[in-house]
Amino acid sequence: MRDPSVSRYAAGRLSPIRRVADLRRLRDEQFDVLVIGGGVTGAGAALDAASRGLKVALVEARDFAAGTSSRSSKLIHGGLRYLEQLELHLVHEALTERGLLSTRLAPHLVRPVPILVPLPAGNPAARVGRRAYYGLGVAAYDAFAGVFGTGRGMPLHRHLSRDGARHLFPSLRADVLSGAIRYYDGQVDDARLVVDLARTAASLGAAVVTSARVVGFVREAREVVGVRVRDLESPDAPEFEVRARTVVAATGVWSDDMSQMLRDVGVRPGFTVRASKGVHLVVPRSAITGEAGLILRTPTSVLFVIPWGGHWIIGTTDTDWKLDRSHPAASARDIRYLLDQVNTVLDRPLTTDDIEGVYAGLRPLLSGEADSTSKLSREHAVVEPMLGLLLVAGGKYTTYRVMAADVIDRAVRRLGGPERPSRTAELPLLGADGYAAAWRDRQDTARRHGVTTGVIEHLLERYGTLSVHLLAMIKADPSLATPLTGAPEYLAAEVAYAALAEGALHLDDVLTRRTRISIETAHRGAESAAHAAEVMGEALGWDEAVRSREIEHYLARVAAERQSQTMPDDAAADAARLGAPDVRGFAADRGVDLLHVDL
């Protein structure tokens, strides 16, 4: 638990000094719960455990949300298609979480986004049947949110005629449309939510360290009592042990590796995780005319077209992936598939020239008998393959809090002692407290600080009430009010804040996850790299050699991704993407042969 004399903000500040202190804690202390993995589930589990008064540590090999949790469709949603599959419990669970996030836990990061369900043209009887069918589904979706959900947070659905649909979305082709149904789901900056989860856990006393790679488990007899860790920011330093009464592995598509580390005692994980690749395209807002998103049926799944500030996000694919898990690559085939699907309903077809950004992520799906990844389970599982080690995997981004509570419930039962129920349903994340009042008073705030209302709105929608700290930084150093070169919607202060308070250690952390410059600009952040490295270097004390190395690494990554996206298939795209070395100095995870196990 944090020192009550220290403010919640100060206790959750992930500064360079805090990282040194937390590394010392990892070496010196024994923890009740050690979480491996800094994605949404791992950060959520660390927060859940810390909020129960447990002594908690979290370690992550790369950066917060560096894997799947920064590469989603940016939606907090109930899963409309799960209704059709009669997975009602999943819809109920997800809509409950959507309500909590949008009204209580993170209203600064989760907000309503309108989405149209286009109704295809056809004969009158078919049109009536489709409208009734889809209308019943969307009505049930609203009913689950309003009757069973906790805190709706979203407006009700509405039926639209063809003219009404095209008024909201003029780019829809009139000849393929008979009308639409508008409903609402939640939109989120997925990577920023993970950072807020980790910082909130830190504010409650958790030791939180990124660039800390687990290379093996520590065992006593047949019980896991800790892990061995390598600090990737000090590659020449020796590995060290971290002791914990319970180890929780929330490692997503790397879950099988955790059990393979214990292969000498024949541990079976209890489930198998398959990786499904999801590719998204980002195009400028001007490429499509519309005031709402779209959800479209495809031959294998569904396709979203979602407004994202001055851009649109189009995705996703759903294909099996067995290659490099650290840096999944989008191929030309993936890009062509998405363009072909979305162009069936647009009056002006999109081309590759319209694309600003491309990103690919891997969903961790619990493997079953289905051949198609789109049919694998989106549910989660918690297993204990060996005494002292808990694995949690599966699920979906929206239900991270349920997954976290389930695995920490198991940990609490194992630890014994007094009952400690989960408190996270009532715990706003850092930046959420007072958000409604801050948004209401944003014009006054702008006048007081001598900036535009647009700047305040931008900061509030990314940092919530923590915006006051960025404004204080700008007041102390007016140069931080300068927009970033090549990305004028972001301020230099955001780069400095990422380094000083949000645990960003490398240029890639800032351009790819603390901001979304890498996918929101046609240059993929290349034109912003030098300016961002200058600001970040000033905050972290980089010399010229380090700045040059950071820029070189980032530009190499951009070049490799661009090349991979011209390749015809997954194998060629993967080979091209692996041409850029990882900035944290270790090879991509291609199997257990790279795991340095010392048991």
Coordinates of C-alpha atoms in Angstrom, one line a residue:
M1 CA 0.0 0.0 0.0
R2 CA 1.2 3.5 -0.7
D3 CA 2.3 6.0 2.0
P4 CA -0.8 8.0 2.9
S5 CA 1.4 11.1 3.0
V6 CA 2.1 10.8 -0.7
S7 CA -0.6 11.8 -3.2
R8 CA -2.1 9.3 -5.5
Y9 CA -0.6 11.0 -8.5
A10 CA 2.9 11.1 -7.1
A11 CA 2.7 7.5 -6.0
G12 CA 1.6 6.5 -9.6
R13 CA 4.3 8.5 -11.3
L14 CA 6.5 6.0 -13.3
S15 CA 9.6 8.1 -13.5
P16 CA 13.2 7.0 -14.2
I17 CA 13.9 7.3 -10.4
R18 CA 10.8 5.2 -9.7
R19 CA 12.1 2.5 -12.0
V20 CA 15.4 2.3 -10.2
A21 CA 13.6 2.1 -6.8
D22 CA 11.2 -0.6 -8.1
L23 CA 14.1 -2.7 -9.5
R24 CA 15.7 -2.5 -6.0
R25 CA 12.4 -3.7 -4.6
L26 CA 12.3 -6.6 -7.0
R27 CA 15.7 -7.8 -5.8
D28 CA 15.1 -7.2 -2.1
E29 CA 11.5 -8.0 -1.3
Q30 CA 9.2 -11.0 -1.4
F31 CA 5.8 -10.3 -3.0
D32 CA 2.4 -11.9 -2.5
V33 CA 1.7 -11.7 -6.2
L34 CA 4.1 -11.3 -9.1
V35 CA 2.5 -10.6 -12.4
I36 CA 4.3 -11.4 -15.7
G37 CA 3.0 -9.3 -18.6
G38 CA 2.2 -5.6 -19.0
G39 CA -0.7 -5.9 -21.3
V40 CA -4.3 -5.1 -20.3
T41 CA -4.8 -8.3 -18.4
G42 CA -1.5 -8.2 -16.6
A43 CA -1.9 -4.5 -15.7
G44 CA -5.4 -5.2 -14.6
A45 CA -4.3 -8.1 -12.5
A46 CA -1.6 -6.0 -10.8
L47 CA -4.2 -3.3 -10.0
D48 CA -6.7 -5.8 -8.7
A49 CA -4.2 -7.4 -6.4
A50 CA -2.8 -4.1 -5.2
S51 CA -6.3 -2.8 -4.5
R52 CA -6.9 -5.8 -2.2
G53 CA -3.9 -4.7 0.0
L54 CA -1.6 -7.4 -1.4
K55 CA 2.2 -6.8 -2.0
V56 CA 2.4 -6.8 -5.8
A57 CA 5.0 -6.6 -8.5
L58 CA 4.6 -6.4 -12.3
V59 CA 7.3 -7.1 -14.8
E60 CA 7.1 -6.7 -18.6
A61 CA 9.7 -7.6 -21.1
R62 CA 9.0 -4.7 -23.4
D63 CA 6.7 -1.8 -22.9
F64 CA 3.1 -1.5 -21.5
A65 CA 0.7 -2.8 -24.2
A66 CA 3.6 -3.6 -26.6
G67 CA 1.8 -6.7 -27.8
T68 CA -1.8 -7.3 -28.5
S69 CA -3.1 -4.6 -26.1
S70 CA -2.1 -1.7 -28.3
R71 CA -3.2 -3.2 -31.6
S72 CA -7.0 -3.7 -31.2
S73 CA -9.9 -2.2 -33.0
K74 CA -10.0 0.5 -30.2
L75 CA -13.4 -0.6 -29.1
I76 CA -14.9 -1.4 -25.7
H77 CA -17.9 -3.4 -26.9
G78 CA -20.2 -6.2 -26.0
G79 CA -19.7 -8.2 -29.1
L80 CA -22.8 -7.7 -31.2
R81 CA -22.1 -10.9 -33.2
Y82 CA -22.0 -13.0 -30.0
L83 CA -25.7 -12.5 -29.7
E84 CA -26.1 -14.2 -33.0
Q85 CA -24.0 -17.1 -31.7
L86 CA -26.2 -17.2 -28.5
E87 CA -23.2 -16.5 -26.3
L88 CA -25.4 -14.4 -24.1
H89 CA -23.2 -14.6 -21.0
L90 CA -20.3 -13.1 -23.0
V91 CA -22.5 -10.2 -24.1
H92 CA -23.8 -9.6 -20.6
E93 CA -20.3 -9.6 -19.1
A94 CA -18.8 -7.3 -21.8
L95 CA -21.7 -4.8 -21.7
T96 CA -21.4 -4.6 -17.9
E97 CA -17.7 -3.8 -18.2
R98 CA -18.4 -1.3 -21.0
G99 CA -20.8 0.6 -18.7
L100 CA -18.3 0.6 -15.8
L101 CA -15.5 1.9 -17.9
S102 CA -17.5 4.6 -19.7
T103 CA -19.2 5.9 -16.6
R104 CA -16.9 5.3 -13.6
L105 CA -13.6 3.7 -14.2
A106 CA -12.2 5.5 -17.2
P107 CA -14.7 8.1 -18.7
H108 CA -11.7 10.1 -20.0
L109 CA -10.6 7.2 -22.2
V110 CA -13.9 5.4 -23.1
R111 CA -16.6 7.3 -24.8
P112 CA -19.6 6.5 -27.1
V113 CA -19.1 6.0 -30.8
P114 CA -22.1 5.6 -33.1
I115 CA -21.9 2.6 -35.5
L116 CA -24.2 1.8 -38.4
V117 CA -25.4 -1.7 -39.3
P118 CA -26.1 -1.2 -43.0
L119 CA -29.2 -3.2 -44.3
P120 CA -28.5 -4.5 -47.8
A121 CA -30.8 -3.8 -50.7
G122 CA -33.2 -6.5 -52.0
N123 CA -36.8 -7.3 -52.6
P124 CA -39.3 -5.8 -50.2
A125 CA -39.9 -9.0 -48.2
A126 CA -36.1 -9.6 -47.8
R127 CA -35.6 -6.0 -46.6
V128 CA -38.4 -6.3 -44.0
G129 CA -36.9 -9.6 -42.8
R130 CA -33.4 -8.3 -42.5
R131 CA -34.5 -5.2 -40.7
A132 CA -36.5 -7.3 -38.2
Y133 CA -33.6 -9.7 -37.7
Y134 CA -30.9 -7.1 -37.2
G135 CA -33.3 -4.8 -35.3
L136 CA -34.1 -7.6 -32.8
G137 CA -30.4 -8.2 -32.3
V138 CA -29.5 -4.6 -31.7
A139 CA -32.6 -4.2 -29.4
A140 CA -31.4 -7.2 -27.4
Y141 CA -27.9 -5.6 -27.2
D142 CA -29.4 -2.4 -25.7
A143 CA -31.6 -4.5 -23.4
F144 CA -28.6 -6.3 -22.0
A145 CA -26.8 -3.0 -21.4
G146 CA -29.8 -1.3 -19.9
V147 CA -31.4 -4.1 -17.9
F148 CA -28.5 -6.2 -17.0
G149 CA -25.5 -3.9 -17.4
T150 CA -24.0 -1.7 -14.7
G151 CA -24.2 2.0 -15.9
R152 CA -25.4 2.2 -19.5
G153 CA -23.1 5.0 -20.6
M154 CA -24.4 4.7 -24.2
P155 CA -27.4 6.1 -26.1
L156 CA -30.1 3.7 -27.4
H157 CA -30.2 2.4 -31.0
R158 CA -32.3 3.9 -33.8
H159 CA -33.6 2.7 -37.1
L160 CA -32.8 4.7 -40.2
S161 CA -34.1 4.8 -43.7
R162 CA -31.8 4.7 -46.7
D163 CA -31.8 8.5 -46.9
G164 CA -31.2 8.7 -43.2
A165 CA -28.3 6.3 -43.4
R166 CA -26.7 8.2 -46.2
H167 CA -27.2 11.5 -44.4
L168 CA -25.1 10.2 -41.6
F169 CA -22.7 8.4 -43.9
P170 CA -22.7 9.9 -47.4
S171 CA -20.0 7.6 -48.6
L172 CA -22.3 4.6 -48.5
R173 CA -23.3 3.3 -51.9
A174 CA -27.1 3.9 -52.4
D175 CA -27.5 0.9 -54.7
V176 CA -26.4 -1.6 -52.0
L177 CA -28.4 -0.1 -49.2
S178 CA -32.0 -0.2 -48.0
G179 CA -31.4 1.5 -44.7
A180 CA -29.4 1.0 -41.5
I181 CA -29.6 0.7 -37.7
R182 CA -27.5 3.0 -35.6
Y183 CA -26.2 1.8 -32.2
Y184 CA -23.5 2.8 -29.9
D185 CA -20.4 1.2 -28.4
G186 CA -17.4 2.5 -26.6
Q187 CA -14.2 3.7 -28.1
V188 CA -10.8 3.6 -26.3
D189 CA -7.2 4.4 -26.8
D190 CA -6.2 0.9 -25.9
A191 CA -2.5 1.6 -25.1
R192 CA -3.3 4.6 -22.9
L193 CA -5.8 2.6 -20.9
V194 CA -3.1 0.0 -20.1
V195 CA -0.7 2.7 -19.0
D196 CA -3.4 4.1 -16.7
L197 CA -4.0 0.7 -15.2
A198 CA -0.3 0.2 -14.5
R199 CA 0.1 3.7 -13.0
T200 CA -3.0 3.1 -10.8
A201 CA -1.5 -0.1 -9.6
A202 CA 1.7 1.7 -8.9
S203 CA -0.2 4.4 -7.0
L204 CA -1.4 1.6 -4.6
G205 CA 2.1 0.4 -3.9
A206 CA 2.8 -2.1 -6.7
A207 CA 6.4 -2.3 -8.0
V208 CA 6.1 -1.9 -11.8
V209 CA 9.0 -2.4 -14.1
T210 CA 9.2 -2.6 -17.9
S211 CA 12.1 -3.9 -20.0
A212 CA 12.4 -6.6 -17.4
R213 CA 12.3 -10.0 -19.1
V214 CA 11.5 -13.2 -17.2
V215 CA 14.0 -15.8 -18.3
G216 CA 13.1 -18.7 -16.0
F217 CA 11.2 -19.8 -12.9
V218 CA 12.6 -20.3 -9.4
R219 CA 11.4 -23.5 -7.9
E220 CA 11.6 -25.2 -4.5
A221 CA 10.7 -28.8 -4.9
R222 CA 7.5 -28.8 -7.1
E223 CA 6.5 -25.3 -6.2
V224 CA 7.2 -22.0 -8.1
V225 CA 8.5 -19.5 -5.6
G226 CA 9.6 -16.7 -8.0
V227 CA 11.2 -15.9 -11.3
R228 CA 14.6 -15.0 -12.8
V229 CA 14.7 -11.6 -14.5
R230 CA 17.0 -9.8 -16.8
D231 CA 17.0 -6.0 -16.9
L232 CA 17.1 -5.2 -20.6
E233 CA 18.1 -1.6 -20.0
S234 CA 21.3 -3.0 -18.4
P235 CA 22.2 -5.9 -20.7
D236 CA 25.6 -6.5 -19.0
A237 CA 24.1 -6.8 -15.5
P238 CA 23.6 -10.3 -14.1
E239 CA 20.1 -11.8 -13.9
F240 CA 18.4 -11.7 -10.5
E241 CA 15.7 -13.5 -8.7
V242 CA 12.4 -12.1 -7.7
R243 CA 10.6 -14.0 -4.9
A244 CA 6.8 -14.3 -4.8
R245 CA 4.3 -16.5 -3.0
T246 CA 2.2 -16.6 -6.2
V247 CA 3.3 -16.0 -9.8
V248 CA 0.6 -14.9 -12.3
A249 CA 1.4 -15.2 -16.0
A250 CA -0.8 -12.9 -18.1
T251 CA 1.3 -13.3 -21.2
G252 CA -1.3 -13.7 -24.0
V253 CA 0.0 -15.4 -27.1
W254 CA 3.2 -16.3 -25.1
S255 CA 1.2 -18.3 -22.5
D256 CA 2.5 -21.7 -23.8
D257 CA 6.1 -20.5 -23.2
M258 CA 5.4 -20.2 -19.5
S259 CA 4.6 -23.9 -19.2
Q260 CA 7.5 -24.8 -21.6
M261 CA 9.9 -23.2 -19.1
L262 CA 8.8 -26.0 -16.8
R263 CA 9.1 -28.7 -19.4
D264 CA 11.6 -30.7 -17.3
V265 CA 8.9 -31.7 -14.9
G266 CA 6.3 -32.5 -17.5
V267 CA 4.0 -29.6 -16.7
R268 CA 0.8 -29.5 -18.9
P269 CA -0.7 -26.0 -19.1
G270 CA -4.4 -27.1 -19.1
F271 CA -5.1 -25.1 -22.3
T272 CA -3.5 -24.2 -25.6
V273 CA -3.4 -20.7 -26.9
R274 CA -3.6 -20.0 -30.6
A275 CA -2.6 -16.7 -32.1
S276 CA -5.0 -15.1 -34.5
K277 CA -3.6 -12.2 -36.6
G278 CA -5.8 -9.1 -36.8
V279 CA -4.7 -6.4 -39.3
H280 CA -6.1 -2.8 -39.3
L281 CA -5.7 0.0 -41.8
V282 CA -5.8 3.7 -40.9
V283 CA -6.9 6.2 -43.5
P284 CA -7.5 10.0 -43.3
R285 CA -11.0 11.2 -42.3
S286 CA -11.2 13.0 -45.7
A287 CA -11.0 9.6 -47.5
I288 CA -14.5 8.6 -46.3
T289 CA -17.4 11.0 -45.6
G290 CA -19.4 9.9 -42.6
E291 CA -20.3 10.8 -39.0
A292 CA -20.6 7.3 -37.7
G293 CA -18.8 4.0 -37.9
L294 CA -19.8 0.9 -39.8
I295 CA -20.0 -2.8 -39.0
L296 CA -20.0 -5.1 -42.0
R297 CA -20.3 -8.8 -42.5
T298 CA -17.4 -10.5 -44.3
P299 CA -17.0 -14.1 -45.4
T300 CA -15.1 -15.0 -42.2
S301 CA -16.0 -12.5 -39.6
V302 CA -17.0 -8.8 -39.3
L303 CA -15.4 -5.6 -40.5
F304 CA -15.4 -2.4 -38.6
V305 CA -14.9 1.1 -40.1
I306 CA -14.5 3.3 -37.0
P307 CA -13.9 7.1 -36.8
W308 CA -10.7 7.8 -34.9
G309 CA -10.2 11.6 -34.5
G310 CA -9.0 12.8 -37.9
H311 CA -8.8 9.3 -39.2
W312 CA -10.7 6.0 -39.9
I313 CA -9.7 2.6 -38.6
I314 CA -10.6 -0.3 -40.9
G315 CA -10.3 -3.8 -39.6
T316 CA -9.9 -6.6 -38.9
T317 CA -8.6 -9.8 -40.4
D318 CA -8.8 -13.1 -38.5
T319 CA -6.2 -15.6 -39.6
D320 CA -4.0 -18.1 -37.9
W321 CA -0.5 -16.9 -37.2
K322 CA 2.5 -19.2 -36.3
L323 CA 5.4 -16.9 -37.0
D324 CA 7.1 -14.2 -35.0
R325 CA 4.8 -13.2 -32.1
S326 CA 6.7 -10.1 -31.0
H327 CA 6.2 -8.2 -34.3
P328 CA 3.4 -9.7 -36.4
A329 CA 3.5 -8.4 -39.9
A330 CA 0.7 -7.3 -42.2
S331 CA 1.2 -8.6 -45.8
A332 CA -0.1 -7.1 -49.1
R333 CA -2.7 -9.9 -49.1
D334 CA -4.1 -8.7 -45.7
I335 CA -4.3 -5.1 -47.0
R336 CA -5.9 -6.1 -50.2
Y337 CA -8.5 -8.2 -48.3
L338 CA -9.5 -5.3 -46.1
L339 CA -9.7 -2.8 -49.0
D340 CA -11.8 -5.3 -51.1
Q341 CA -14.2 -5.8 -48.2
V342 CA -14.8 -2.1 -47.3
N343 CA -15.0 -1.1 -51.0
T344 CA -18.1 -3.2 -51.5
V345 CA -20.1 -0.5 -49.7
L346 CA -18.2 2.8 -50.5
D347 CA -19.1 5.1 -53.3
R348 CA -15.4 6.0 -53.8
P349 CA -13.2 2.9 -53.5
L350 CA -10.1 3.2 -51.3
T351 CA -6.7 2.3 -52.7
T352 CA -3.3 1.8 -51.1
D353 CA -2.6 5.5 -51.7
D354 CA -5.2 6.4 -49.1
I355 CA -3.5 4.4 -46.4
E356 CA -1.7 6.4 -43.6
G357 CA -1.0 3.5 -41.2
V358 CA -1.2 -0.2 -40.9
Y359 CA -0.9 -2.3 -37.7
A360 CA -1.1 -6.0 -36.9
G361 CA -1.8 -7.7 -33.6
L362 CA -2.3 -11.2 -32.3
R363 CA -5.4 -12.3 -30.4
P364 CA -4.8 -15.1 -27.8
L365 CA -7.6 -17.6 -28.4
L366 CA -8.2 -20.7 -26.4
S367 CA -7.7 -23.5 -28.9
G368 CA -10.4 -26.0 -29.5
E369 CA -11.4 -28.3 -32.3
A370 CA -12.5 -25.5 -34.7
D371 CA -10.4 -25.1 -37.8
S372 CA -11.1 -21.3 -38.1
T373 CA -9.7 -18.9 -35.6
S374 CA -12.9 -16.9 -35.9
K375 CA -14.7 -19.8 -34.3
L376 CA -12.3 -20.3 -31.4
S377 CA -13.3 -19.3 -27.9
R378 CA -13.2 -15.6 -26.8
E379 CA -13.7 -16.8 -23.2
H380 CA -10.9 -16.9 -20.8
A381 CA -9.5 -19.5 -18.5
V382 CA -7.4 -19.6 -15.3
V383 CA -5.3 -22.7 -14.6
E384 CA -2.6 -23.6 -12.1
P385 CA -0.3 -26.0 -14.0
M386 CA 2.1 -26.1 -11.0
L387 CA 1.8 -25.1 -7.4
G388 CA 2.5 -21.3 -7.1
L389 CA 2.0 -20.6 -10.8
L390 CA -1.3 -19.3 -12.3
L391 CA -1.9 -18.8 -16.0
V392 CA -4.7 -16.6 -17.3
A393 CA -5.4 -16.4 -21.0
G394 CA -8.1 -15.9 -23.7
G395 CA -10.9 -13.4 -23.2
K396 CA -11.1 -10.0 -24.9
Y397 CA -9.9 -6.5 -24.2
T398 CA -13.3 -5.3 -22.9
T399 CA -13.4 -7.9 -20.1
Y400 CA -9.9 -7.5 -18.8
R401 CA -11.2 -6.6 -15.4
V402 CA -13.2 -9.8 -15.1
M403 CA -10.1 -11.9 -16.1
A404 CA -8.0 -10.0 -13.6
A405 CA -10.5 -10.5 -10.8
D406 CA -10.8 -14.2 -11.6
V407 CA -7.0 -14.9 -11.5
I408 CA -6.5 -12.8 -8.3
D409 CA -9.4 -14.6 -6.6
R410 CA -7.5 -17.8 -7.2
A411 CA -4.3 -16.2 -5.9
V412 CA -6.1 -15.0 -2.7
R413 CA -7.5 -18.4 -2.0
R414 CA -4.1 -19.9 -2.4
L415 CA -2.5 -17.3 -0.1
G416 CA -5.0 -17.9 2.6
G417 CA -5.8 -15.3 5.3
P418 CA -8.8 -12.9 5.4
E419 CA -11.2 -12.7 2.5
R420 CA -10.2 -10.0 0.1
P421 CA -12.9 -9.3 -2.6
S422 CA -12.1 -7.5 -5.7
R423 CA -12.5 -3.7 -5.5
T424 CA -11.8 -2.6 -9.0
A425 CA -15.4 -2.2 -10.0
E426 CA -15.5 0.9 -7.7
L427 CA -11.9 2.2 -8.3
P428 CA -11.5 5.0 -10.9
L429 CA -8.2 5.0 -12.7
L430 CA -5.8 7.9 -12.4
G431 CA -7.3 10.8 -14.5
A432 CA -10.9 9.7 -14.0
D433 CA -11.7 11.4 -10.8
G434 CA -13.4 14.8 -11.5
Y435 CA -13.4 14.3 -15.2
A436 CA -17.0 15.4 -15.8
A437 CA -16.3 18.7 -14.1
A438 CA -13.0 19.2 -15.9
W439 CA -14.7 18.7 -19.2
R440 CA -17.5 21.1 -18.3
D441 CA -15.0 23.8 -17.3
R442 CA -12.6 23.3 -20.2
Q443 CA -13.1 26.7 -21.7
D444 CA -12.3 28.4 -18.5
T445 CA -9.2 26.2 -18.1
A446 CA -8.1 27.2 -21.6
R447 CA -8.5 30.9 -20.8
R448 CA -6.5 30.5 -17.5
H449 CA -3.6 28.8 -19.2
G450 CA -3.6 30.8 -22.4
V451 CA -4.2 27.9 -24.8
T452 CA -7.1 27.0 -27.1
T453 CA -10.1 25.0 -26.0
G454 CA -9.0 22.4 -28.5
V455 CA -5.7 21.9 -26.7
I456 CA -7.6 21.3 -23.4
E457 CA -10.0 18.9 -25.0
H458 CA -7.2 17.0 -26.6
L459 CA -5.4 16.7 -23.2
L460 CA -8.5 15.8 -21.3
E461 CA -9.4 13.0 -23.7
R462 CA -6.0 11.5 -23.3
Y463 CA -5.0 12.3 -19.7
G464 CA -8.3 13.2 -17.9
T465 CA -7.7 15.3 -14.9
L466 CA -4.0 14.5 -15.0
S467 CA -3.9 17.2 -17.7
V468 CA -3.2 19.7 -15.0
H469 CA 0.3 18.2 -14.7
L470 CA 1.1 18.7 -18.4
L471 CA -0.2 22.3 -18.2
A472 CA 2.1 22.8 -15.3
M473 CA 5.0 21.5 -17.3
I474 CA 4.2 23.9 -20.1
K475 CA 4.0 26.8 -17.7
A476 CA 7.4 25.9 -16.4
D477 CA 8.9 25.4 -19.9
P478 CA 6.8 27.2 -22.6
S479 CA 8.8 25.3 -25.3
L480 CA 6.8 22.2 -24.4
A481 CA 3.7 23.8 -25.8
T482 CA 5.3 23.4 -29.3
P483 CA 3.5 20.9 -31.6
L484 CA 5.6 18.0 -32.6
T485 CA 7.2 18.2 -36.0
G486 CA 5.1 16.1 -38.5
A487 CA 2.3 15.6 -35.9
P488 CA 0.9 19.0 -35.0
E489 CA -2.0 17.5 -33.0
Y490 CA 0.5 16.4 -30.3
L491 CA 2.5 18.6 -28.0
A492 CA 6.1 18.3 -27.0
A493 CA 4.9 18.2 -23.4
E494 CA 3.3 14.8 -24.1
V495 CA 6.6 13.3 -25.0
A496 CA 8.3 14.7 -21.9
Y497 CA 5.4 13.6 -19.8
A498 CA 5.6 10.1 -21.2
A499 CA 9.2 9.8 -20.2
L500 CA 8.9 11.4 -16.8
A501 CA 5.6 10.0 -15.6
E502 CA 4.4 7.2 -17.8
G503 CA 7.4 4.8 -17.9
A504 CA 8.4 5.4 -21.6
L505 CA 12.0 4.3 -22.0
H506 CA 12.5 4.4 -25.8
L507 CA 11.4 6.6 -28.7
D508 CA 9.2 3.7 -30.0
D509 CA 7.3 3.7 -26.8
V510 CA 6.3 7.3 -27.3
L511 CA 5.6 7.4 -31.1
T512 CA 3.8 4.0 -31.1
R513 CA 1.9 3.8 -27.8
R514 CA 1.9 6.9 -25.6
T515 CA 0.9 8.7 -28.8
R516 CA -0.4 7.0 -32.0
I517 CA 1.8 9.0 -34.4
S518 CA 3.2 5.8 -35.9
I519 CA -0.2 4.9 -37.4
E520 CA -1.8 8.4 -37.7
T521 CA 0.7 9.9 -40.1
A522 CA 1.6 9.0 -43.7
H523 CA 5.3 9.2 -42.7
R524 CA 4.6 6.7 -39.8
G525 CA 6.4 9.0 -37.4
A526 CA 9.6 9.3 -39.3
E527 CA 9.3 13.1 -39.6
S528 CA 8.6 13.4 -35.9
A529 CA 11.4 11.1 -34.7
A530 CA 14.1 13.7 -34.4
H531 CA 12.0 16.3 -32.5
A532 CA 10.5 13.6 -30.2
A533 CA 14.0 12.2 -29.5
E534 CA 15.2 15.7 -28.6
V535 CA 12.4 16.3 -26.1
M536 CA 12.7 12.8 -24.7
G537 CA 16.5 13.0 -24.5
E538 CA 16.2 16.2 -22.5
A539 CA 13.9 14.5 -20.1
L540 CA 16.0 11.3 -19.7
G541 CA 19.5 12.7 -20.0
W542 CA 20.3 11.1 -23.4
D543 CA 23.6 12.1 -25.0
E544 CA 23.8 12.6 -28.8
A545 CA 24.9 9.0 -29.4
V546 CA 21.8 7.7 -27.6
R547 CA 19.5 10.0 -29.4
S548 CA 20.9 9.0 -32.8
R549 CA 20.6 5.3 -31.9
E550 CA 17.0 5.7 -30.9
I551 CA 16.1 7.5 -34.1
E552 CA 18.0 4.9 -36.1
H553 CA 16.1 2.1 -34.4
Y554 CA 12.8 3.7 -35.0
L555 CA 13.4 4.5 -38.7
A556 CA 14.6 0.9 -39.3
R557 CA 11.4 -0.4 -37.7
V558 CA 9.3 1.9 -40.0
A559 CA 11.2 0.8 -43.0
A560 CA 10.9 -2.9 -42.2
E561 CA 7.1 -2.6 -41.6
R562 CA 6.7 -0.7 -44.9
Q563 CA 8.6 -3.5 -46.7
S564 CA 6.6 -6.2 -45.0
Q565 CA 3.4 -4.6 -46.2
T566 CA 4.4 -5.1 -49.8
M567 CA 5.1 -8.8 -49.4
P568 CA 2.7 -11.3 -50.9
D569 CA 2.2 -13.6 -47.9
D570 CA 2.8 -14.1 -44.2
A571 CA 6.1 -15.8 -44.5
A572 CA 7.6 -13.1 -46.7
A573 CA 6.1 -10.3 -44.6
D574 CA 7.5 -11.9 -41.4
A575 CA 11.0 -12.2 -42.9
A576 CA 10.9 -8.5 -44.0
R577 CA 9.7 -7.3 -40.6
L578 CA 12.4 -9.2 -38.8
G579 CA 15.0 -7.1 -40.7
A580 CA 14.8 -4.4 -38.0
P581 CA 16.4 -5.3 -34.6
D582 CA 14.4 -4.8 -31.5
V583 CA 15.3 -1.6 -29.7
R584 CA 15.5 -3.5 -26.4
G585 CA 18.3 -5.6 -27.7
F586 CA 17.0 -9.2 -27.8
A587 CA 15.9 -11.4 -30.7
A588 CA 12.2 -11.8 -31.5
D589 CA 10.5 -14.6 -29.6
R590 CA 10.4 -17.5 -32.1
G591 CA 10.3 -20.4 -29.7
V592 CA 11.6 -21.8 -26.4
D593 CA 15.1 -22.1 -27.8
L594 CA 15.5 -18.4 -26.9
L595 CA 14.4 -18.9 -23.3
H596 CA 17.4 -19.0 -21.0
V597 CA 16.0 -21.3 -18.3
D598 CA 17.9 -21.8 -15.1
L599 CA 16.0 -24.2 -12.9

